[in-house]
Short mmCIF file of C-alpha atoms in Angstrom, two decimals:
data_model
loop_
_atom_site.label_atom_id
_atom_site.label_comp_id
_atom_site.label_asym_id
_atom_site.label_seq_id
_atom_site.Cartn_x
_atom_site.Cartn_y
_atom_site.Cartn_z
CA MET A 1 95.60 3.62 -45.79
CA ALA A 2 94.62 7.20 -45.91
CA GLN A 3 96.57 9.76 -47.83
CA VAL A 4 96.38 13.42 -47.07
CA GLU A 5 97.28 15.54 -50.07
CA VAL A 6 97.30 19.31 -49.89
CA SER A 7 98.90 21.09 -52.77
CA HIS A 8 99.03 24.88 -53.52
CA LEU A 9 95.84 25.41 -51.58
CA HIS A 10 94.47 28.93 -51.57
CA LYS A 11 91.32 30.09 -49.87
CA VAL A 12 90.10 33.65 -50.08
CA PHE A 13 86.91 34.91 -48.47
CA GLU A 14 85.36 37.77 -50.32
CA GLY A 15 83.63 40.07 -47.98
CA GLU A 16 81.61 43.18 -48.89
CA SER A 17 84.25 45.58 -47.75
CA ARG A 18 87.41 43.49 -47.72
CA THR A 19 88.73 40.12 -48.85
CA VAL A 20 90.52 37.88 -46.34
CA THR A 21 93.10 35.39 -47.25
CA ALA A 22 92.64 32.35 -45.03
CA LEU A 23 95.05 29.91 -46.78
CA ASP A 24 98.00 31.06 -48.95
CA ASP A 25 99.69 28.41 -51.07
CA VAL A 26 99.63 25.55 -48.50
CA SER A 27 101.11 22.28 -49.51
CA PHE A 28 101.91 19.23 -47.45
CA GLU A 29 101.32 15.44 -47.49
CA ALA A 30 100.70 12.94 -44.82
CA SER A 31 99.83 9.34 -44.80
CA GLY A 32 99.43 6.24 -42.76
CA HIS A 33 99.40 6.13 -38.99
CA THR A 34 100.38 9.77 -38.57
CA PHE A 35 99.08 12.31 -36.06
CA VAL A 36 99.53 15.62 -37.62
CA SER A 37 98.85 18.79 -35.67
CA LEU A 38 98.18 22.12 -37.45
CA VAL A 39 99.24 24.98 -35.18
CA GLY A 40 98.92 28.63 -35.71
CA PRO A 41 97.46 31.89 -34.31
CA SER A 42 93.70 32.37 -34.61
CA GLY A 43 92.54 33.43 -38.00
CA CYS A 44 95.30 31.58 -39.84
CA GLY A 45 92.90 29.27 -41.69
CA LYS A 46 93.44 26.07 -39.74
CA SER A 47 89.75 25.33 -39.45
CA THR A 48 89.13 26.33 -43.04
CA LEU A 49 91.67 23.74 -44.09
CA LEU A 50 89.78 21.01 -42.20
CA ASN A 51 86.42 22.21 -43.69
CA ILE A 52 87.78 22.08 -47.20
CA LEU A 53 89.12 18.56 -46.57
CA ALA A 54 85.76 17.54 -45.20
CA GLY A 55 83.96 18.94 -48.29
CA VAL A 56 82.07 21.54 -46.30
CA GLU A 57 83.90 24.49 -47.86
CA HIS A 58 85.44 24.81 -51.31
CA ALA A 59 89.04 25.83 -52.19
CA THR A 60 89.57 29.07 -54.10
CA SER A 61 92.32 27.20 -55.95
CA GLY A 62 94.64 24.31 -55.40
CA ARG A 63 93.81 20.95 -54.13
CA ALA A 64 93.13 19.39 -50.85
CA GLU A 65 91.85 15.89 -50.37
CA ILE A 66 92.08 12.76 -48.36
CA LEU A 67 92.09 9.55 -50.39
CA ASP A 68 92.03 5.93 -49.35
CA GLY A 69 92.97 3.44 -51.94
CA GLY A 70 92.14 5.95 -54.77
CA ARG A 71 88.64 6.93 -53.53
CA ARG A 72 87.57 9.66 -51.15
CA ALA A 73 88.45 8.62 -47.64
CA ARG A 74 85.66 8.22 -44.97
CA LEU A 75 86.20 10.98 -42.35
CA GLY A 76 85.39 11.39 -38.74
CA TYR A 77 85.17 14.98 -37.64
CA VAL A 78 85.40 16.29 -34.11
CA PHE A 79 84.46 19.99 -33.78
CA GLN A 80 85.31 22.70 -31.30
CA SER A 81 81.83 22.46 -29.86
CA PRO A 82 80.33 19.03 -29.61
CA ARG A 83 77.71 19.64 -32.34
CA LEU A 84 75.30 16.95 -31.04
CA LEU A 85 71.65 17.05 -32.13
CA PRO A 86 70.01 18.20 -28.84
CA TRP A 87 66.78 16.56 -29.69
CA ARG A 88 68.21 13.06 -30.23
CA THR A 89 69.47 10.82 -27.46
CA VAL A 90 73.23 10.09 -27.12
CA LEU A 91 72.87 6.76 -28.94
CA ASP A 92 70.75 8.24 -31.72
CA ASN A 93 73.36 10.87 -32.14
CA MET A 94 75.88 8.08 -32.68
CA MET A 95 73.51 6.41 -35.07
CA PHE A 96 72.97 9.62 -37.04
CA VAL A 97 76.40 9.37 -38.71
CA GLN A 98 76.32 5.65 -39.41
CA PRO A 99 76.02 4.76 -43.07
CA ASP A 100 73.71 2.00 -42.20
CA GLN A 101 71.10 1.81 -39.41
CA GLY A 102 71.22 -1.96 -38.86
CA ALA A 103 72.22 -3.99 -35.81
CA GLU A 104 75.80 -4.18 -36.76
CA HIS A 105 76.28 -0.46 -36.75
CA ARG A 106 74.23 -0.06 -33.52
CA GLU A 107 76.63 -2.42 -31.83
CA ARG A 108 79.52 -0.47 -33.16
CA ALA A 109 78.03 2.80 -31.88
CA GLU A 110 77.55 1.25 -28.43
CA HIS A 111 81.03 -0.11 -28.55
CA TYR A 112 82.61 3.28 -29.06
CA LEU A 113 80.38 4.79 -26.41
CA GLU A 114 81.65 2.27 -24.07
CA MET A 115 85.21 3.11 -24.99
CA VAL A 116 84.78 6.68 -23.84
CA GLY A 117 82.95 5.43 -20.71
CA LEU A 118 79.57 6.66 -21.57
CA SER A 119 77.47 3.45 -21.99
CA ASP A 120 75.18 4.62 -19.21
CA THR A 121 74.26 7.81 -21.01
CA ARG A 122 72.95 6.02 -24.08
CA LYS A 123 69.38 7.15 -23.56
CA ALA A 124 70.21 10.63 -22.09
CA TRP A 125 69.65 13.85 -23.96
CA PRO A 126 72.90 15.74 -24.76
CA GLY A 127 71.60 18.71 -22.77
CA GLN A 128 71.76 16.45 -19.60
CA LEU A 129 75.54 15.80 -20.03
CA SER A 130 78.40 18.01 -18.94
CA GLY A 131 80.54 19.79 -21.63
CA GLY A 132 83.23 17.30 -21.23
CA MET A 133 80.89 14.41 -21.62
CA GLN A 134 79.29 15.93 -24.73
CA GLN A 135 82.71 16.27 -26.31
CA ARG A 136 83.51 12.64 -25.46
CA VAL A 137 80.34 11.68 -27.42
CA GLY A 138 81.62 13.80 -30.27
CA ILE A 139 84.94 11.92 -30.15
CA ALA A 140 83.17 8.58 -29.96
CA ARG A 141 80.93 9.52 -32.86
CA ALA A 142 84.01 10.30 -35.04
CA PHE A 143 85.67 6.99 -34.19
CA SER A 144 82.50 4.97 -34.52
CA ILE A 145 82.20 5.24 -38.24
CA GLU A 146 85.55 3.59 -38.32
CA PRO A 147 86.92 6.32 -40.58
CA ASP A 148 90.00 6.19 -42.77
CA ALA A 149 91.11 9.51 -41.24
CA LEU A 150 90.05 11.88 -38.47
CA LEU A 151 89.76 15.71 -38.53
CA MET A 152 89.80 17.44 -35.19
CA ASP A 153 89.20 21.17 -34.75
CA GLU A 154 90.49 22.39 -31.33
CA PRO A 155 88.32 19.68 -29.65
CA PHE A 156 89.50 20.59 -26.12
CA SER A 157 89.68 24.26 -26.26
CA HIS A 158 86.28 24.75 -24.69
CA LEU A 159 86.96 22.49 -21.70
CA ASP A 160 88.59 23.18 -18.37
CA ALA A 161 92.31 22.16 -18.05
CA ILE A 162 91.64 19.01 -16.08
CA THR A 163 88.91 17.72 -18.30
CA ALA A 164 90.88 18.58 -21.31
CA ARG A 165 93.90 16.66 -20.01
CA THR A 166 91.79 13.58 -19.29
CA LEU A 167 90.20 13.69 -22.81
CA ARG A 168 93.60 14.19 -24.42
CA ARG A 169 94.75 10.93 -22.71
CA GLU A 170 91.67 9.16 -23.87
CA LEU A 171 92.08 10.42 -27.36
CA HIS A 172 95.69 9.25 -27.38
CA ALA A 173 94.62 5.81 -26.19
CA LEU A 174 91.92 5.52 -28.91
CA TRP A 175 94.44 6.67 -31.45
CA MET A 176 97.09 4.17 -30.34
CA GLU A 177 94.50 1.41 -30.66
CA THR A 178 93.17 2.39 -34.10
CA ARG A 179 96.12 4.29 -35.55
CA LYS A 180 94.09 6.43 -38.02
CA THR A 181 95.57 9.42 -39.81
CA VAL A 182 94.71 12.34 -37.73
CA LEU A 183 94.70 16.06 -38.60
CA PHE A 184 94.50 17.97 -35.36
CA VAL A 185 94.02 21.68 -35.24
CA THR A 186 95.15 23.47 -32.18
CA HIS A 187 96.63 26.77 -30.92
CA ASP A 188 98.18 25.04 -28.04
CA VAL A 189 101.67 24.13 -28.90
CA PHE A 190 102.11 21.93 -25.79
CA GLU A 191 99.10 19.92 -26.66
CA ALA A 192 100.47 19.55 -30.18
CA VAL A 193 103.84 18.22 -28.86
CA GLU A 194 102.21 15.74 -26.58
CA LEU A 195 100.06 14.21 -29.17
CA SER A 196 101.65 14.44 -32.63
CA ASP A 197 104.22 12.89 -34.87
CA ARG A 198 104.23 16.05 -37.00
CA ILE A 199 103.49 19.62 -36.38
CA ILE A 200 102.68 22.02 -39.15
CA ILE A 201 102.84 25.63 -38.23
CA LEU A 202 100.80 28.15 -40.13
CA ALA A 203 101.36 31.83 -39.93
CA LYS A 204 98.85 34.66 -39.87
CA GLY A 205 97.59 35.11 -43.40
CA GLY A 206 97.54 31.32 -43.94
CA SER A 207 100.98 30.41 -45.25
CA LEU A 208 102.82 27.28 -44.10
CA ARG A 209 105.91 28.13 -42.13
CA GLN A 210 107.19 24.95 -40.53
CA ASN A 211 106.67 21.21 -41.03
CA LEU A 212 108.28 19.56 -38.00
CA THR A 213 108.73 15.87 -37.10
CA ILE A 214 108.40 15.19 -33.48
CA ASP A 215 110.45 12.00 -32.85
CA LEU A 216 109.65 11.08 -29.27
CA PRO A 217 108.19 7.78 -27.91
CA TYR A 218 104.68 7.66 -26.62
CA PRO A 219 103.27 8.08 -24.07
CA ARG A 220 104.79 11.49 -23.59
CA ASP A 221 104.83 12.42 -19.96
CA PRO A 222 104.74 16.20 -19.56
CA SER A 223 107.34 15.91 -16.84
CA ASP A 224 109.76 13.96 -19.09
CA ASP A 225 112.81 16.19 -19.95
CA ARG A 226 112.83 15.53 -23.56
CA VAL A 227 109.10 16.37 -23.89
CA ALA A 228 109.63 19.56 -21.98
CA LEU A 229 112.66 20.42 -24.15
CA THR A 230 110.82 19.77 -27.31
CA LYS A 231 107.90 21.91 -26.13
CA THR A 232 110.25 24.82 -25.48
CA GLU A 233 111.89 24.31 -28.83
CA VAL A 234 108.66 24.23 -30.86
CA LEU A 235 107.33 27.17 -28.86
CA ARG A 236 110.44 29.20 -29.76
CA GLN A 237 109.93 28.46 -33.37
CA PHE A 238 106.30 29.41 -33.15
CA GLU A 239 107.15 32.83 -31.45
CA ASP A 240 109.94 33.51 -33.95
CA LEU A 241 107.47 33.13 -36.62
CA ASP A 242 105.18 35.55 -35.09
CA LEU A 243 107.98 38.16 -35.20
CA VAL A 244 108.62 37.32 -38.88
CA ALA A 245 104.92 37.68 -39.57
CA SER A 246 104.61 41.08 -37.94
CA MET B 1 66.21 40.79 20.26
CA GLN B 2 62.87 42.68 20.17
CA ALA B 3 62.28 41.58 16.61
CA THR B 4 62.76 37.92 17.38
CA LEU B 5 60.27 38.10 20.15
CA GLU B 6 57.71 39.82 17.88
CA THR B 7 57.94 37.14 15.19
CA SER B 8 57.77 34.33 17.69
CA ARG B 9 54.27 35.45 18.63
CA VAL B 10 52.98 34.86 15.11
CA PRO B 11 51.56 31.30 15.17
CA ALA B 12 53.45 28.77 13.09
CA ALA B 13 50.22 27.60 11.42
CA TRP B 14 49.51 31.13 10.23
CA ILE B 15 52.98 31.41 8.65
CA ARG B 16 52.37 28.08 6.92
CA ILE B 17 48.98 29.17 5.52
CA VAL B 18 50.45 32.52 4.21
CA HIS B 19 53.34 30.51 2.73
CA LEU B 20 50.87 28.14 1.11
CA LEU B 21 48.76 30.86 -0.39
CA THR B 22 51.79 32.63 -1.96
CA THR B 23 53.34 29.67 -3.76
CA PRO B 24 53.19 30.10 -7.51
CA ARG B 25 50.74 27.12 -7.74
CA ALA B 26 48.27 28.63 -5.19
CA ALA B 27 48.60 32.06 -6.84
CA ARG B 28 46.89 30.65 -9.87
CA LEU B 29 43.80 30.05 -7.63
CA THR B 30 44.04 32.97 -5.34
CA ALA B 31 44.11 35.46 -8.17
CA PRO B 32 40.71 34.53 -9.66
CA ILE B 33 39.16 34.14 -6.15
CA LEU B 34 40.39 37.62 -5.16
CA ILE B 35 38.86 39.09 -8.27
CA ILE B 36 35.52 37.36 -7.84
CA VAL B 37 35.34 38.40 -4.19
CA THR B 38 36.10 42.04 -5.07
CA TRP B 39 33.55 42.00 -7.92
CA GLN B 40 30.80 40.55 -5.57
CA LEU B 41 31.51 43.28 -3.02
CA VAL B 42 31.79 46.23 -5.52
CA ALA B 43 28.86 45.23 -7.89
CA PRO B 44 26.01 45.97 -5.28
CA LEU B 45 27.59 49.32 -4.51
CA ILE B 46 27.30 50.47 -8.19
CA GLY B 47 23.80 48.92 -8.32
CA SER B 48 23.47 48.86 -12.13
CA THR B 49 22.02 46.04 -14.22
CA LEU B 50 24.93 46.62 -16.63
CA LEU B 51 27.41 45.25 -14.00
CA PRO B 52 25.88 41.87 -13.06
CA MET B 53 26.75 40.14 -9.87
CA PRO B 54 29.03 37.08 -9.94
CA ILE B 55 26.16 35.03 -8.58
CA ASP B 56 23.90 35.99 -11.50
CA VAL B 57 26.66 35.35 -13.92
CA LEU B 58 27.21 31.89 -12.41
CA GLU B 59 23.55 31.07 -12.79
CA GLU B 60 23.54 32.20 -16.39
CA PHE B 61 26.80 30.20 -16.95
CA ILE B 62 25.16 27.03 -15.71
CA ASP B 63 21.88 27.70 -17.58
CA LEU B 64 23.80 28.06 -20.80
CA ALA B 65 25.61 24.76 -20.16
CA ILE B 66 22.41 22.88 -19.42
CA GLU B 67 20.44 24.45 -22.20
CA GLY B 68 23.22 23.44 -24.54
CA THR B 69 23.26 26.29 -27.08
CA VAL B 70 26.71 27.44 -25.93
CA TRP B 71 28.19 24.09 -26.89
CA SER B 72 26.69 24.04 -30.35
CA ALA B 73 27.68 27.68 -30.89
CA PHE B 74 31.30 26.93 -29.95
CA ALA B 75 31.27 23.80 -31.92
CA ILE B 76 30.36 25.77 -35.05
CA SER B 77 33.03 28.31 -34.33
CA PHE B 78 35.63 25.66 -33.73
CA VAL B 79 34.93 24.01 -37.09
CA ARG B 80 35.35 27.31 -38.86
CA LEU B 81 38.49 27.99 -36.86
CA GLY B 82 39.86 24.64 -37.65
CA ILE B 83 39.27 24.88 -41.39
CA GLY B 84 40.71 28.46 -41.59
CA LEU B 85 43.71 27.56 -39.43
CA ALA B 86 44.41 24.33 -41.40
CA LEU B 87 44.52 26.38 -44.59
CA ALA B 88 46.67 29.06 -42.94
CA VAL B 89 49.17 26.44 -41.70
CA VAL B 90 49.46 24.55 -45.06
CA ILE B 91 49.84 27.78 -47.10
CA GLY B 92 51.83 29.66 -44.39
CA VAL B 93 54.32 26.95 -43.90
CA VAL B 94 55.04 26.70 -47.64
CA VAL B 95 55.26 30.47 -48.05
CA GLY B 96 57.25 30.89 -44.85
CA LEU B 97 59.86 28.39 -45.93
CA LEU B 98 60.18 30.04 -49.29
CA LEU B 99 60.58 33.47 -47.78
CA GLY B 100 63.19 32.13 -45.37
CA LEU B 101 65.22 30.64 -48.22
CA SER B 102 64.94 33.60 -50.72
CA PRO B 103 65.85 37.09 -49.63
CA ARG B 104 64.23 38.26 -52.91
CA ALA B 105 60.88 36.62 -52.03
CA GLU B 106 61.21 38.08 -48.61
CA ALA B 107 61.67 41.59 -49.94
CA PHE B 108 58.70 41.10 -52.24
CA ALA B 109 56.39 39.94 -49.44
CA HIS B 110 57.65 42.19 -46.62
CA ASP B 111 55.12 44.95 -46.90
CA PHE B 112 52.20 42.56 -47.39
CA LEU B 113 53.20 40.81 -44.16
CA VAL B 114 53.41 44.05 -42.26
CA ILE B 115 49.92 44.92 -43.42
CA GLY B 116 48.69 41.43 -42.68
CA LEU B 117 50.06 41.50 -39.19
CA THR B 118 48.61 44.88 -38.32
CA PHE B 119 45.38 45.15 -40.33
CA PRO B 120 42.33 45.37 -37.96
CA TYR B 121 40.14 42.32 -38.16
CA LEU B 122 37.10 44.58 -38.03
CA ILE B 123 37.78 45.76 -41.47
CA TRP B 124 38.19 42.24 -42.74
CA GLY B 125 34.92 41.42 -41.01
CA ILE B 126 33.15 44.17 -42.86
CA ILE B 127 34.74 43.30 -46.16
CA VAL B 128 33.84 39.57 -46.07
CA SER B 129 30.34 40.37 -45.00
CA MET B 130 30.02 42.46 -48.12
CA TRP B 131 31.49 39.76 -50.30
CA PHE B 132 29.94 36.63 -48.85
CA GLY B 133 26.98 37.86 -46.87
CA PHE B 134 26.15 35.76 -43.78
CA GLY B 135 27.57 32.16 -43.69
CA ASP B 136 30.72 30.12 -43.14
CA ALA B 137 32.82 31.43 -46.02
CA GLY B 138 33.32 34.92 -44.61
CA PRO B 139 34.41 33.82 -40.98
CA ILE B 140 36.69 31.09 -42.35
CA LEU B 141 38.41 33.56 -44.72
CA VAL B 142 38.97 35.99 -41.81
CA VAL B 143 40.47 33.18 -39.74
CA PHE B 144 42.85 32.47 -42.61
CA ILE B 145 43.75 36.09 -43.15
CA ALA B 146 44.27 36.68 -39.39
CA ALA B 147 46.40 33.57 -38.92
CA VAL B 148 48.48 33.21 -42.12
CA PRO B 149 50.92 36.23 -41.59
CA TYR B 150 51.92 34.86 -38.15
CA VAL B 151 52.63 31.32 -39.58
CA ILE B 152 54.64 32.87 -42.51
CA VAL B 153 56.72 35.15 -40.33
CA ASN B 154 57.57 32.36 -37.78
CA MET B 155 58.47 29.78 -40.32
CA ALA B 156 60.60 32.16 -42.27
CA GLU B 157 62.42 33.11 -39.08
CA GLY B 158 62.94 29.40 -38.41
CA VAL B 159 64.63 28.87 -41.74
CA ARG B 160 66.88 31.93 -41.20
CA ASP B 161 67.73 30.55 -37.76
CA ALA B 162 68.76 27.13 -39.14
CA PRO B 163 71.53 25.51 -37.14
CA ARG B 164 74.32 25.73 -39.74
CA ASP B 165 76.91 24.06 -37.37
CA LEU B 166 74.71 20.95 -37.20
CA ILE B 167 74.03 20.90 -40.94
CA ASP B 168 77.71 21.24 -41.63
CA MET B 169 78.37 18.32 -39.18
CA ALA B 170 75.79 16.30 -41.13
CA ARG B 171 77.41 17.18 -44.40
CA SER B 172 80.91 16.37 -43.25
CA TYR B 173 79.65 12.93 -42.22
CA ASP B 174 77.89 12.52 -45.58
CA ALA B 175 74.53 11.87 -43.86
CA PRO B 176 71.77 11.08 -46.30
CA ARG B 177 69.57 14.05 -47.19
CA LEU B 178 66.40 12.52 -45.96
CA ARG B 179 67.99 11.82 -42.60
CA VAL B 180 69.21 15.40 -42.39
CA ILE B 181 65.75 16.72 -43.17
CA ARG B 182 64.01 14.48 -40.62
CA GLN B 183 66.58 14.65 -37.85
CA VAL B 184 68.12 18.11 -38.26
CA VAL B 185 65.93 20.45 -40.24
CA VAL B 186 62.49 19.52 -39.00
CA PRO B 187 63.36 19.43 -35.27
CA SER B 188 65.10 22.77 -35.59
CA LEU B 189 62.01 24.21 -37.14
CA SER B 190 59.57 22.77 -34.60
CA PRO B 191 59.83 25.65 -32.00
CA PHE B 192 59.02 28.07 -34.77
CA PHE B 193 56.20 25.80 -35.99
CA PHE B 194 54.84 25.88 -32.49
CA ALA B 195 55.00 29.60 -32.26
CA ALA B 196 53.28 29.80 -35.64
CA LEU B 197 50.52 27.49 -34.52
CA ARG B 198 50.02 29.43 -31.22
CA TYR B 199 49.87 32.91 -32.76
CA GLY B 200 47.86 31.63 -35.69
CA LEU B 201 45.30 30.06 -33.45
CA ALA B 202 45.08 33.01 -31.15
CA ASN B 203 44.77 35.55 -33.86
CA GLY B 204 42.56 33.44 -36.00
CA TRP B 205 40.23 33.05 -33.13
CA LYS B 206 40.05 36.80 -32.37
CA GLY B 207 39.38 37.44 -36.08
CA LEU B 208 36.75 34.71 -36.24
CA VAL B 209 34.69 35.97 -33.36
CA LEU B 210 34.60 39.45 -34.81
CA ALA B 211 33.70 38.14 -38.24
CA GLU B 212 30.87 36.17 -36.74
CA VAL B 213 29.33 39.34 -35.46
CA PHE B 214 29.24 40.82 -39.00
CA ALA B 215 29.23 37.91 -41.42
CA ALA B 216 27.36 35.03 -39.70
CA THR B 217 24.14 33.98 -38.16
CA SER B 218 25.66 31.44 -35.98
CA GLY B 219 28.75 30.66 -33.85
CA ALA B 220 30.01 31.96 -30.50
CA GLY B 221 30.67 35.59 -31.77
CA TRP B 222 27.14 35.90 -33.09
CA GLU B 223 25.59 34.53 -29.93
CA ILE B 224 27.38 36.97 -27.64
CA ALA B 225 26.39 39.84 -29.90
CA GLY B 226 22.84 38.54 -29.66
CA MET B 227 23.05 38.70 -25.81
CA ARG B 228 23.99 42.32 -26.03
CA ASP B 229 21.19 43.08 -28.42
CA ILE B 230 18.66 41.86 -25.94
CA GLY B 231 20.35 43.64 -23.06
CA ASN B 232 21.29 40.49 -21.06
CA ALA B 233 24.44 41.70 -19.35
CA SER B 234 24.96 38.68 -17.21
CA GLY B 235 24.53 36.59 -20.38
CA VAL B 236 27.29 38.56 -22.05
CA VAL B 237 29.61 38.08 -19.09
CA ALA B 238 28.76 34.44 -18.78
CA TYR B 239 29.52 33.95 -22.48
CA ALA B 240 32.75 35.84 -22.05
CA LEU B 241 33.69 33.31 -19.34
CA TYR B 242 33.26 30.44 -21.85
CA PHE B 243 35.76 32.20 -24.13
CA ALA B 244 38.15 32.24 -21.18
CA PHE B 245 37.33 28.64 -20.29
CA PHE B 246 38.05 27.36 -23.77
CA SER B 247 41.31 29.25 -24.06
CA ILE B 248 42.62 27.65 -20.89
CA LEU B 249 41.33 24.27 -21.97
CA VAL B 250 43.09 24.37 -25.30
CA GLU B 251 46.31 25.72 -23.71
CA ARG B 252 46.36 22.95 -21.07
CA LEU B 253 45.13 19.96 -23.11
CA VAL B 254 46.70 20.68 -26.46
CA PHE B 255 49.61 23.04 -26.29
CA GLY B 256 50.91 22.27 -22.85
CA ARG B 257 51.02 18.52 -23.38
CA LEU B 258 52.16 18.67 -26.96
CA SER B 259 55.00 21.01 -26.18
CA ASP B 260 56.08 19.00 -23.15
CA TRP B 261 56.40 15.97 -25.41
CA VAL B 262 57.94 17.63 -28.45
CA PHE B 263 60.52 19.54 -26.35
CA ARG B 264 61.14 16.74 -23.84
CA TRP B 265 64.92 17.03 -24.81
CA ARG B 266 65.17 20.52 -23.38
CA PRO B 267 67.09 20.71 -20.16
CA ARG B 268 64.73 21.28 -17.20
CA ARG B 269 64.65 24.30 -14.85
CA PRO B 270 67.78 23.54 -12.74
CA GLU B 271 70.08 23.36 -15.73
CA ALA B 272 68.38 26.37 -17.37
CA ALA B 273 69.08 28.36 -14.15
CA ARG B 274 72.65 27.24 -14.08
CA ALA B 275 73.08 28.39 -17.72
CA VAL B 276 71.75 31.87 -16.75
CA ASN B 277 74.09 32.03 -13.76
CA ALA B 278 77.13 30.96 -15.76
#
């Protein structure tokens, strides 16, 4: 079971003319079947946090890692843009991330494509798919390595509202089935409330401001009173924070 | 109302013919036909042996083909081009990748590249004729010199244009290094490699023909210069047509097909148009 540990994490980007603090003493933990959303204004270091956890960027100081049974957890990553290899077919894109290229992993890749309803596009080039379909492939790719935990960086922000809602529902279904630990970055508070067990709010300048538990049963219908109320409540906290920050 | 009546008098067949002649496909044919017709009409008016008539040129063109010297001359040139270009690609790709990766190496090589890209082939032709006399070495060296800067510049640009988002994706999924090189790095470089090959070939060819005038006693460049020396104007033009013919042949048979296959993943026209409109 994956264990997310972030303690006293700092990240400073040294530019030529100025230095930017992206993360300022961030600490939190999460484990097991938790869906954690990281919410905050743009430029607050949310994506940087995911990149550090994924090993693509390095922390300036502090620690951030996801462990599973003492070893580094296997991670699936869904990006803001699909990040598919345009010169590989959809199935080859799924195979690209598999640790092993054998038949077992091929079946697994096909299985997850089927789960997002894209079996027919196996042999298509990514450029032939719509933006929503490409992002679906990106999600299927992340689940297909059967990761210990999933990182998602505003995966629906580039999509139109209707496609985004459909994909959000599909993601939720996949998550209910697999129950991986998820770290989900978004600037959409409503999206965070609909999907997550916990919401971590980061302020501008990259400091952690709130660590909220959302105790509502799934599925969370947007028209449900309690869901609507929680959204309003979290949004208020989020806005208060903006005032504090400025 | 008047306008409608006017147009209705134009026969439908005529409209169809005009339409047929103006499609992009037909334009590829109508353009050369128009040029040849104009040429045939104008040449007798000037009445000089220096401007041969298309019919004479055609005769010469066919004679050259039957006689066979043109094929052997171009074969010699193509071998020189092939050797020079192969050297330019091997060395140019290595140097280009290095320059793309290291800003210091780029700074070191920058001025040499600018000189290499702009230096007149004529000067190289003269220099190699001095060094190597008449033979294969001079022309091959000029092909290399003419082609290699284009290969270097394009490959360096390819490295600088590396798809960082895809490489980060690969790293976050712990994809093995070899797989990343084969499936991410190499394909991302291939458009630049293509440009390198195209420009290298085109410029190597131009350099070669010039070098053959000065530093060889065989090859297409030497032959066409010989035509001039004996004052055979229609021979010069007929030879020039062979140059055009081989350009089109290489473009169609090699580059056209190869790039269609290598870039088969690129969205076709309708999608591209949509992207422009969006």
